[in-house]
Structures are given as structure tokens and as C-alpha cells.
Amino acid sequence: MIDIPELALVALVGISGSGKSTFARTHFRPTQVLSSDYFRGLIADDENDQSASADAFDALHYVAGKRLAAGRLTVVDATNLQKHGRAELVRVAREHDVLPVAIVLDVPEALAWERTEARADRDFGRPVLARMHRDLRRSVGSLAREGFRKVHVLRGPEAIAAAEIRYERLF
Ligand code: CTP
Ligand code: MG
């Protein structure tokens, strides 16, 4: 059971192919989920255009802030493997007195690769995924220190598939 406050900024954390977008679709309403792919598409007409990432994240953080200001649960569907990117999420959450929460999807690199290779819309090589996996290993231990108030680590596809979200009342 994943306990999250009914108003939270939820950061999904996981390598490509770990199942973040699938998890987001399963557990949250479409409008609650801000995905970096979607924002890259808005900016650059191409969800894979990495050169649009900085602008895409600016826009994503802006929208996240507007949602949190209105008291709406917000989920960030991005790999969130870099400390500086996560720091922005913690900053936006704090700015609106909202708790930042991390849900880590930790799957074996080989499984993520199998899934990613099968996708027509992903064309990076295995070394890129290996780098993400190293970044994930490094990230897991530091999330709490970075300001995430709850850190849920789902280890393996079974744990991810079995996860249920339970909302905690704030008052
Ligand atoms: N998938 C699957 N079984 C799961 C979860 C995902 O077969 N339990 C498949 C999805 O259908 C998709 C691929 O694996 O084709 C990647 O899943 P996705 O949720 O898109 O992974 P993300 O973590 O969102 O990947 P990315 O960071 O590249 O967006
Ligand atoms: Mg995705």
C-alpha cells in the first residue's frame, strides 16, 4: 500500500521502460499527470526532441505550480533521475506548502531494455539505459535527504503491479 497525502506532488522515479507512464495511467486521472514527453511535444512537436527538454520542464513546473496552488494532486511522469531536476520539484512543492513524495519504480535493467527495444517511439541504445540505471541506484538513497517526505520504492514488476494507492487525509 502506498500512502500519499491527498494533496501531494508525486514524482515518479524510474529508468525508461520501468513502467512510469503505465503506472500513472493505472492509478491517476489523465489530467493529474504531467509528463515530460507530453510537454516536449507541446514545445517542439516531437516528444523525443531532447533539445526541447529545458523549455518543456520549465512549462511542466509552471503548470505543476498552478495545480498545486489550486490544491490539486499532481504527478510528474518523467525519469526524475537527476538531482537538479528533482530539486526543482521539491522547490515547486515547498513553494505551495505541498508535500513532495517519490514513488520509485525499480525494475531490472534487462526487463526495461526488453520493453524499450520493442517500442517504435524509443530509439536510444543500451548504454543510455545502463547510465539511467546507474543514476537510479545513486538516486534511491538520496531522495529523502533531498526533501521528499515519503519515498516509496517498488522493487520489481510484481511489486509494481500489486501496488495500490491510499490517500491520507491532511486534516
Ligand atoms: N509495459 C509492460 N508491462 C508493464 C509495464 C509496461 O509491458 N507492467 C510496457 C508498456 O506497454 C510500454 C513499455 O513497457 O510499451 C514501457 O512502459 P512505460 O509505462 O511506457 O514506461 P516508462 O517508464 O514510462 O518509459 P519512458 O521513460 O521511456 O517513458
Ligand atoms: Mg513514459
XYZ file of C-alpha atoms and ligand atoms in Angstrom:
201
model
C 0.000 0.000 0.000
C 1.333 3.382 -0.983
C 0.158 6.082 1.396
C 0.238 9.555 -0.041
C -1.281 12.785 1.240
C -4.417 13.725 -0.684
C -2.591 16.857 -1.756
C 0.936 15.996 -2.856
C 3.405 16.450 -5.625
C 4.196 12.901 -6.645
C 7.420 12.322 -8.543
C 7.646 9.015 -10.342
C 11.264 7.913 -10.486
C 12.497 5.203 -12.822
C 14.503 4.368 -15.893
C 12.946 4.263 -19.333
C 10.836 1.138 -19.620
C 10.310 0.842 -15.870
C 6.603 1.452 -16.439
C 6.110 5.007 -15.149
C 3.560 6.069 -17.748
C 1.709 2.774 -17.380
C 1.673 3.204 -13.598
C 0.460 6.796 -13.942
C -2.374 5.726 -16.257
C -3.389 2.944 -13.893
C -3.513 4.966 -10.695
C -4.211 8.588 -11.586
C -6.539 10.606 -13.753
C -5.015 11.791 -17.034
C -5.215 15.447 -16.013
C -3.333 14.752 -12.779
C -0.308 13.517 -14.685
C 2.232 15.912 -16.168
C 4.558 14.008 -18.434
C 7.854 15.332 -19.753
C 7.147 13.624 -23.095
C 3.868 15.436 -23.435
C 5.445 18.803 -22.622
C 8.285 18.189 -25.110
C 5.584 17.532 -27.677
C 3.813 20.781 -26.795
C 7.016 22.757 -27.199
C 8.681 21.017 -30.124
C 6.028 18.912 -31.896
C 8.183 15.917 -31.021
C 8.036 14.078 -27.708
C 11.565 12.783 -28.243
C 13.234 16.096 -29.049
C 15.708 16.248 -26.176
C 16.777 19.764 -27.180
C 13.326 20.883 -26.008
C 13.786 19.426 -22.530
C 14.741 22.627 -20.719
C 11.728 24.523 -22.057
C 9.485 21.506 -21.557
C 10.446 21.226 -17.892
C 10.023 24.973 -17.376
C 6.485 24.657 -18.691
C 5.834 21.490 -16.693
C 7.000 23.117 -13.454
C 4.854 26.150 -14.179
C 1.734 24.055 -14.679
C 2.572 21.958 -11.615
C 2.743 25.168 -9.577
C -0.645 26.313 -10.849
C -2.201 22.946 -9.989
C -0.679 22.881 -6.508
C -1.792 26.457 -5.884
C -5.324 25.250 -6.640
C -4.913 22.316 -4.259
C -4.758 19.607 -6.898
C -2.729 16.444 -6.609
C -0.064 16.430 -9.293
C 2.014 13.557 -10.620
C 5.211 14.118 -12.564
C 5.820 11.382 -15.120
C 9.485 11.823 -16.028
C 12.520 9.696 -15.261
C 13.465 12.110 -12.446
C 16.923 10.552 -12.284
C 18.850 13.810 -11.945
C 19.239 15.558 -8.647
C 18.855 19.050 -10.110
C 15.586 18.108 -11.806
C 14.225 16.671 -8.586
C 15.331 19.772 -6.687
C 13.030 21.821 -8.909
C 10.113 19.561 -7.986
C 10.867 19.892 -4.277
C 11.097 23.654 -4.742
C 7.717 23.907 -6.513
C 6.094 21.722 -3.859
C 7.523 23.760 -0.979
C 6.562 26.998 -2.641
C 2.951 25.829 -2.340
C 3.231 24.124 1.054
C 2.639 20.758 -0.536
C 4.455 17.568 0.368
C 6.771 16.150 -2.264
C 6.520 12.371 -2.478
C 8.609 9.968 -4.562
C 7.459 6.660 -5.980
C 10.411 4.700 -7.319
C 9.802 2.025 -9.953
C 12.830 -0.203 -9.705
C 12.917 -2.913 -12.362
C 15.832 -4.954 -13.664
C 17.656 -3.159 -16.445
C 17.238 -6.193 -18.709
C 13.458 -6.068 -18.419
C 13.352 -2.347 -19.085
C 15.568 -2.860 -22.119
C 13.335 -5.600 -23.488
C 10.324 -3.297 -23.209
C 12.122 -0.264 -24.593
C 13.563 -2.127 -27.565
C 10.056 -3.181 -28.552
C 8.879 0.430 -28.758
C 8.845 2.265 -32.062
C 8.982 5.618 -30.260
C 12.220 4.929 -28.338
C 15.474 4.690 -30.226
C 18.313 5.128 -27.747
C 20.859 2.387 -27.178
C 21.554 0.109 -24.271
C 24.399 2.275 -22.916
C 21.907 5.103 -22.359
C 19.682 2.770 -20.378
C 22.687 1.496 -18.413
C 23.546 5.076 -17.499
C 19.968 5.642 -16.328
C 20.204 2.514 -14.220
C 23.369 3.773 -12.541
C 21.681 7.118 -11.939
C 18.718 5.326 -10.386
C 20.929 3.357 -7.995
C 22.557 6.591 -6.923
C 19.218 8.394 -6.620
C 17.321 5.976 -4.398
C 19.378 6.625 -1.283
C 19.324 10.379 -1.541
C 15.626 11.116 -2.177
C 14.727 11.571 1.487
C 17.695 13.858 2.038
C 16.656 15.933 -0.972
C 13.342 16.744 0.688
C 10.956 14.032 -0.488
C 8.820 13.469 2.578
C 7.829 9.974 1.642
C 9.830 7.660 -0.536
C 8.108 4.500 -1.736
C 10.362 2.064 -3.525
C 8.590 -0.601 -5.572
C 11.109 -3.340 -6.290
C 10.351 -5.488 -9.293
C 7.423 -5.779 -11.703
C 5.318 -7.825 -9.277
C 5.508 -5.187 -6.552
C 4.707 -2.503 -9.108
C 1.708 -4.420 -10.451
C 0.397 -5.091 -6.944
C 0.732 -1.513 -5.702
C -2.331 0.334 -4.501
C -2.558 3.985 -3.617
C -4.221 5.060 -0.399
C -4.882 8.720 0.248
C -4.200 10.184 3.657
C -6.440 12.966 4.850
C -4.412 16.028 5.695
C -6.735 17.447 8.341
N 4.919 -2.386 -20.103
C 4.594 -3.708 -19.947
N 4.244 -4.180 -18.720
C 4.214 -3.362 -17.647
C 4.555 -2.006 -17.791
C 4.906 -1.544 -19.046
O 4.618 -4.455 -20.904
N 3.862 -3.853 -16.460
C 5.285 -1.899 -21.445
C 4.430 -0.738 -21.888
O 3.310 -1.173 -22.574
C 5.390 0.026 -22.785
C 6.751 -0.279 -22.193
O 6.596 -1.429 -21.388
O 5.346 -0.430 -24.096
C 7.274 0.848 -21.342
O 6.312 1.167 -20.325
P 6.048 2.670 -19.932
O 4.995 2.676 -18.880
O 5.813 3.469 -21.146
O 7.477 3.010 -19.307
P 8.093 4.411 -18.915
O 8.801 4.215 -17.613
O 7.042 5.455 -18.952
O 9.171 4.642 -20.058
P 9.740 6.061 -20.592
O 10.595 6.628 -19.503
O 10.553 5.681 -21.783
O 8.572 6.932 -20.911
Mg 6.795 7.174 -20.076
